XYZ file of C-alpha atoms in Angstrom:
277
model
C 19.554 33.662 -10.442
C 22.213 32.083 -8.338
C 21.631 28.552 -6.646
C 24.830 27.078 -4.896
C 22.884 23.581 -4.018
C 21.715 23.402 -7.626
C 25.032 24.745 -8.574
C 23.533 27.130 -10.959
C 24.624 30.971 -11.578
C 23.234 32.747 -14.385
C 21.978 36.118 -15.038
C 18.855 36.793 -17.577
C 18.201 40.472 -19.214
C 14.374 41.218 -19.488
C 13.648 43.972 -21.858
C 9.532 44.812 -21.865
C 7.322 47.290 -22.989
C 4.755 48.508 -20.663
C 1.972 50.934 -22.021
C 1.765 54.277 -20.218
C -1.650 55.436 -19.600
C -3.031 58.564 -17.144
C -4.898 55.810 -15.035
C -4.062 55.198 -11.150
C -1.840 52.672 -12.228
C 0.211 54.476 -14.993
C 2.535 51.477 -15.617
C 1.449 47.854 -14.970
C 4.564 45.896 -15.079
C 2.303 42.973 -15.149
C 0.971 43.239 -18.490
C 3.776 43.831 -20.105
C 5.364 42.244 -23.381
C 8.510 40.875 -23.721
C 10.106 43.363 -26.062
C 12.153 40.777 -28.339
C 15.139 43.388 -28.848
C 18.591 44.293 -26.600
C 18.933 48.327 -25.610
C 21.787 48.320 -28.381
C 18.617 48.102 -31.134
C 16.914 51.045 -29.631
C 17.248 54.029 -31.680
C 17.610 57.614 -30.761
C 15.912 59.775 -33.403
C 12.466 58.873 -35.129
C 12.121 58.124 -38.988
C 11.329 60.840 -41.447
C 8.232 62.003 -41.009
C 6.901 60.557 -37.902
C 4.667 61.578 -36.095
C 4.145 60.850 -32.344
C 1.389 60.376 -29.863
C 0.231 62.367 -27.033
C 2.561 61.710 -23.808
C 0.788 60.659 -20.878
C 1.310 63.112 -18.147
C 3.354 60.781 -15.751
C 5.530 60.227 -18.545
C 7.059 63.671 -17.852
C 7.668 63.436 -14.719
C 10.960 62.127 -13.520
C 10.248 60.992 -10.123
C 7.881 58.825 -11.899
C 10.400 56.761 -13.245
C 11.956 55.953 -9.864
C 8.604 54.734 -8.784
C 8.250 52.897 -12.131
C 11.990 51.751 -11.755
C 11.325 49.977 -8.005
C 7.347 48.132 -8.885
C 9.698 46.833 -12.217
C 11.878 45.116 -9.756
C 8.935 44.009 -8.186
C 7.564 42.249 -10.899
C 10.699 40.606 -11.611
C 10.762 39.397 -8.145
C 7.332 37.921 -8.330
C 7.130 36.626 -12.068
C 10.759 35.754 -12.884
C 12.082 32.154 -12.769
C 14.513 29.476 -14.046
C 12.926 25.961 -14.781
C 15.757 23.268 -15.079
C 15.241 19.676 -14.663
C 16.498 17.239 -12.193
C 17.633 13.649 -11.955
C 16.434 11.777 -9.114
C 18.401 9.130 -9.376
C 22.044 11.322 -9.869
C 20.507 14.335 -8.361
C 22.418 16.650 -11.444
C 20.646 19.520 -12.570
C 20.315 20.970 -15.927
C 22.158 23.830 -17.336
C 19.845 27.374 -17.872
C 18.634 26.633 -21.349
C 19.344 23.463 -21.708
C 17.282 20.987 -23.540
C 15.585 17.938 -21.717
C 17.183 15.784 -24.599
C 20.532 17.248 -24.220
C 20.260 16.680 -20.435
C 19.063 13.497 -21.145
C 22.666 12.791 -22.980
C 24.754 13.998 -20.720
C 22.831 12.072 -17.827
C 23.651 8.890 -19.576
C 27.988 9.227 -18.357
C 27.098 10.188 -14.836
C 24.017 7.564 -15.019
C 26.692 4.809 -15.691
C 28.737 5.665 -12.827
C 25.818 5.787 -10.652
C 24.479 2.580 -11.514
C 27.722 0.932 -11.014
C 27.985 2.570 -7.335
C 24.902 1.018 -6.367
C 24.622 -2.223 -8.324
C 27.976 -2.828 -5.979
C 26.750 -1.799 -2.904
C 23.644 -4.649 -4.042
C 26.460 -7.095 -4.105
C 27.946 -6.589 -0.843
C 24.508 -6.024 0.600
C 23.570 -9.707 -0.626
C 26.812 -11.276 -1.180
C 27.124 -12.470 2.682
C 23.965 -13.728 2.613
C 23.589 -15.667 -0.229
C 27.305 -17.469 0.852
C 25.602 -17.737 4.426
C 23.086 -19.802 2.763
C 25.093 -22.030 0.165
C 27.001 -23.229 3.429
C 24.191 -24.300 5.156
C 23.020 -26.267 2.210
C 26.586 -27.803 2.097
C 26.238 -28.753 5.250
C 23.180 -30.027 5.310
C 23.609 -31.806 2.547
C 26.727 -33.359 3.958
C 23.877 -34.307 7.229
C 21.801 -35.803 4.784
C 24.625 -38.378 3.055
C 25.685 -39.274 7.033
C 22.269 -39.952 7.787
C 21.513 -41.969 4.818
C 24.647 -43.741 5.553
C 23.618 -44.507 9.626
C 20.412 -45.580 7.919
C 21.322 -48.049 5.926
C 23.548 -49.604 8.075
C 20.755 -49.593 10.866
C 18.851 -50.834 8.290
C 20.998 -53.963 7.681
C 21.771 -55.150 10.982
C 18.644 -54.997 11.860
C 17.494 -56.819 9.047
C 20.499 -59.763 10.133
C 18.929 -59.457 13.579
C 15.520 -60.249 12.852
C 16.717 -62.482 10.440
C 19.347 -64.540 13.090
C 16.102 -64.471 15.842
C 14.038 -66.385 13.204
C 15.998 -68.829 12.201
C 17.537 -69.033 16.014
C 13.553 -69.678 17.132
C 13.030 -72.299 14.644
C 15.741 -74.091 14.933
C 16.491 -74.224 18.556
C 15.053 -77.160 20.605
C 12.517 -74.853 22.436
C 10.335 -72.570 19.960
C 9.747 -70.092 23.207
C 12.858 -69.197 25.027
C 14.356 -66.558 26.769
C 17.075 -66.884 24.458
C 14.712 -66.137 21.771
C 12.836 -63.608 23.238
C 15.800 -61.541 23.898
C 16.838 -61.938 20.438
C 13.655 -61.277 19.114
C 13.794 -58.208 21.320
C 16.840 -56.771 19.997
C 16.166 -56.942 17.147
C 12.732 -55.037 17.243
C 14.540 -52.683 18.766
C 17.212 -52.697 15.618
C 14.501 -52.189 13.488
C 12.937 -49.271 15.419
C 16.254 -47.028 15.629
C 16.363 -48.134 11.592
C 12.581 -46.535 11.368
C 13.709 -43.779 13.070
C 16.824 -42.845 11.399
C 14.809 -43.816 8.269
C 12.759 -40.552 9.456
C 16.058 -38.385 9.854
C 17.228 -39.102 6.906
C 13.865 -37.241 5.320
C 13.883 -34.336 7.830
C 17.683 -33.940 6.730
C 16.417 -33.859 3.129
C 13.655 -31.499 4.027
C 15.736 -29.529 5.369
C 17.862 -29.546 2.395
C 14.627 -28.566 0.053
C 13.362 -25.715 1.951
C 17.345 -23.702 2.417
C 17.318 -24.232 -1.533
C 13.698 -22.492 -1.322
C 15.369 -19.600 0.495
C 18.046 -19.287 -1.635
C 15.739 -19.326 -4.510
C 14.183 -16.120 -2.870
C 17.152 -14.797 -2.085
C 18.405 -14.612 -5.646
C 14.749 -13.591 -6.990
C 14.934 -10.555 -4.910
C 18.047 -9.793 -5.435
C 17.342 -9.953 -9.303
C 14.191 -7.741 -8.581
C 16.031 -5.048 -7.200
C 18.644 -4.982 -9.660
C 15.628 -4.465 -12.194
C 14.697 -1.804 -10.259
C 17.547 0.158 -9.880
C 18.581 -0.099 -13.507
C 15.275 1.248 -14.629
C 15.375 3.822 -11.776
C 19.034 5.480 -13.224
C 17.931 4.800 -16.882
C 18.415 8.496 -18.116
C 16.642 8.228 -21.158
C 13.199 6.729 -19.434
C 13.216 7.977 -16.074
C 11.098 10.762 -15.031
C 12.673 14.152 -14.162
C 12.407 16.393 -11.557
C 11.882 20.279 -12.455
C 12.938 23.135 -10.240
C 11.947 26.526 -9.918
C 14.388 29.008 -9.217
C 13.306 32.870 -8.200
C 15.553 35.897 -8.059
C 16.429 37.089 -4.459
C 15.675 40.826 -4.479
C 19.629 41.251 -3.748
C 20.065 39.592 -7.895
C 17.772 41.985 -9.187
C 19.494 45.308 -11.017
C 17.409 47.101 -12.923
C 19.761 49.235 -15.560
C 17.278 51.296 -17.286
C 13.219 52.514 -17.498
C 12.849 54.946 -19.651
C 10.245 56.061 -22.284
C 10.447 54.636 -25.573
C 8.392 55.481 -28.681
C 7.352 52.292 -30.975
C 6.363 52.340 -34.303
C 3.283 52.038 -35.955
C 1.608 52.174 -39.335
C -1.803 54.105 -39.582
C -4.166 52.439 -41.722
C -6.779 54.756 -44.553
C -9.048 54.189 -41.636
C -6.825 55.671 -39.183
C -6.508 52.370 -37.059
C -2.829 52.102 -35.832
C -0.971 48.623 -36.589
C 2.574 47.618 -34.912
C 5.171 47.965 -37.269
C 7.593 46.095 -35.566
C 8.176 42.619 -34.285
């Protein structure tokens, strides 16, 4: 099986045993049993005093084996595969025969640098904006200390303006004037700009309240996807991929079919038992 996006090349010998019978289907590569043994185990001669079984007709016939040789490569086309398992989050793929725990292990080096990659492309992603808003809070907090400043100096002379018009009304020869209406009229005005800048001062601190709100957010999400992405390139939790891989008909060499006797122990009631494993 060779993979060059999973980066995996490896080759597999299949040794079965298929049962030869005189049916239309004389070999069914389908049914067969993995043999447990390499060709370097098979023997050439029988045991003393063995005896062997009828031989199926297409057994003895040689063109049968090409036909047998070609459906074998067949079945290994259809039925053969490679299950390895994947990291979604570093997108490595385990080695044929690998264990998921041993994958897991080796996931947790490449996991590290992974996790770093990303945590700092986090930081730059949110870095600008978080600064973006820490200014404006500076500066509107700086708005808020001029306003509370204009405030309470509105505040005063108005206060000393109201206060002068009073006394200037009751002391004055005439108690209506248009001295003392003019006064009296500055200095209501006075007081309204104070009233007014009064009310600046609290949509300054408003202001204020509600960019600490969004930096508030800011940092909670930021926070939450830092969670996130921490659990998502946790090796040893996070859930892994598994891929299939077939043989292309191109990787597939059959080396040998050939007809093999295997041993078997008659019973006293002439039942036949495997006498191999």
């Amino acid at each position: 099986v060779s993979d060059s996006k999973a980066g995996v090349d490896v080759t597999q010998d299949v040794i079965v045993l298929a049962p030869i019978s005189d049916g239309a289907v004389a070999v069914d590569w389908d049914h067969a049993m993995e043999a447990g043994l390499a060709l370097a185990d098979l023997e050439s001669s029988p045991s003393d005093g063995a005896q062997f079984g009828p031989v199926p007709s297409a057994a003895s016939k040689a063109k049968s084996y090409e036909t047998w040789n070609k459906d074998f490569a067949g079945c290994l086309f259809r039925n053969q595969k490679v299950d390895l398992f994947k990291s979604p989050s570093t997108k490595e793929v385990s080695s044929p025969g690998e264990s998921e725990r041993d994958f897991r292990v080796r996931l947790q080096q490449s996991g590290r640098e992974v996790r770093d990659k990303q945590s700092d492309s986090l930081r730059q992603k949110y870095a600008p904006k978080i600064a973006a808003i820490q200014d404006r809070i500076r500066r509107a907090g700086q708005m808020v200390e001029r306003q509370q400043a204009e405030s309470r100096s509105s505040q005063m002379q108005a206060a000393i303006s109201v206060g002068a018009s009073i006394l200037g009304a009751f002391l004055g020869r005439k108690t209506v004037s248009a001295t003392n209406i003019g006064r009296a009229t500055t200095a209501i005005r006075g007081a309204g700009r104070a009233i007014k800048e009064s009310k600046d001062v609290g949509q300054a601190e408003e202001n204020v309240s509600a960019l600490q709100q969004q930096l508030a957010d800011l940092e909670a999400q930021f926070k939450e996807e830092t969670d996130t992405l921490a659990a998502a390139t946790d090796p040893l939790n996070e859930k892994l991929e598994t891929v299939s891989l077939k043989p292309t008909k191109a990787n597939i060499a059959v080396k040998l079919v050939a007809l093999a006797w295997t041993p078997h122990w008659r019973d006293s009631n002439g039942a036949t038992i495997p006498a191999w494993s």
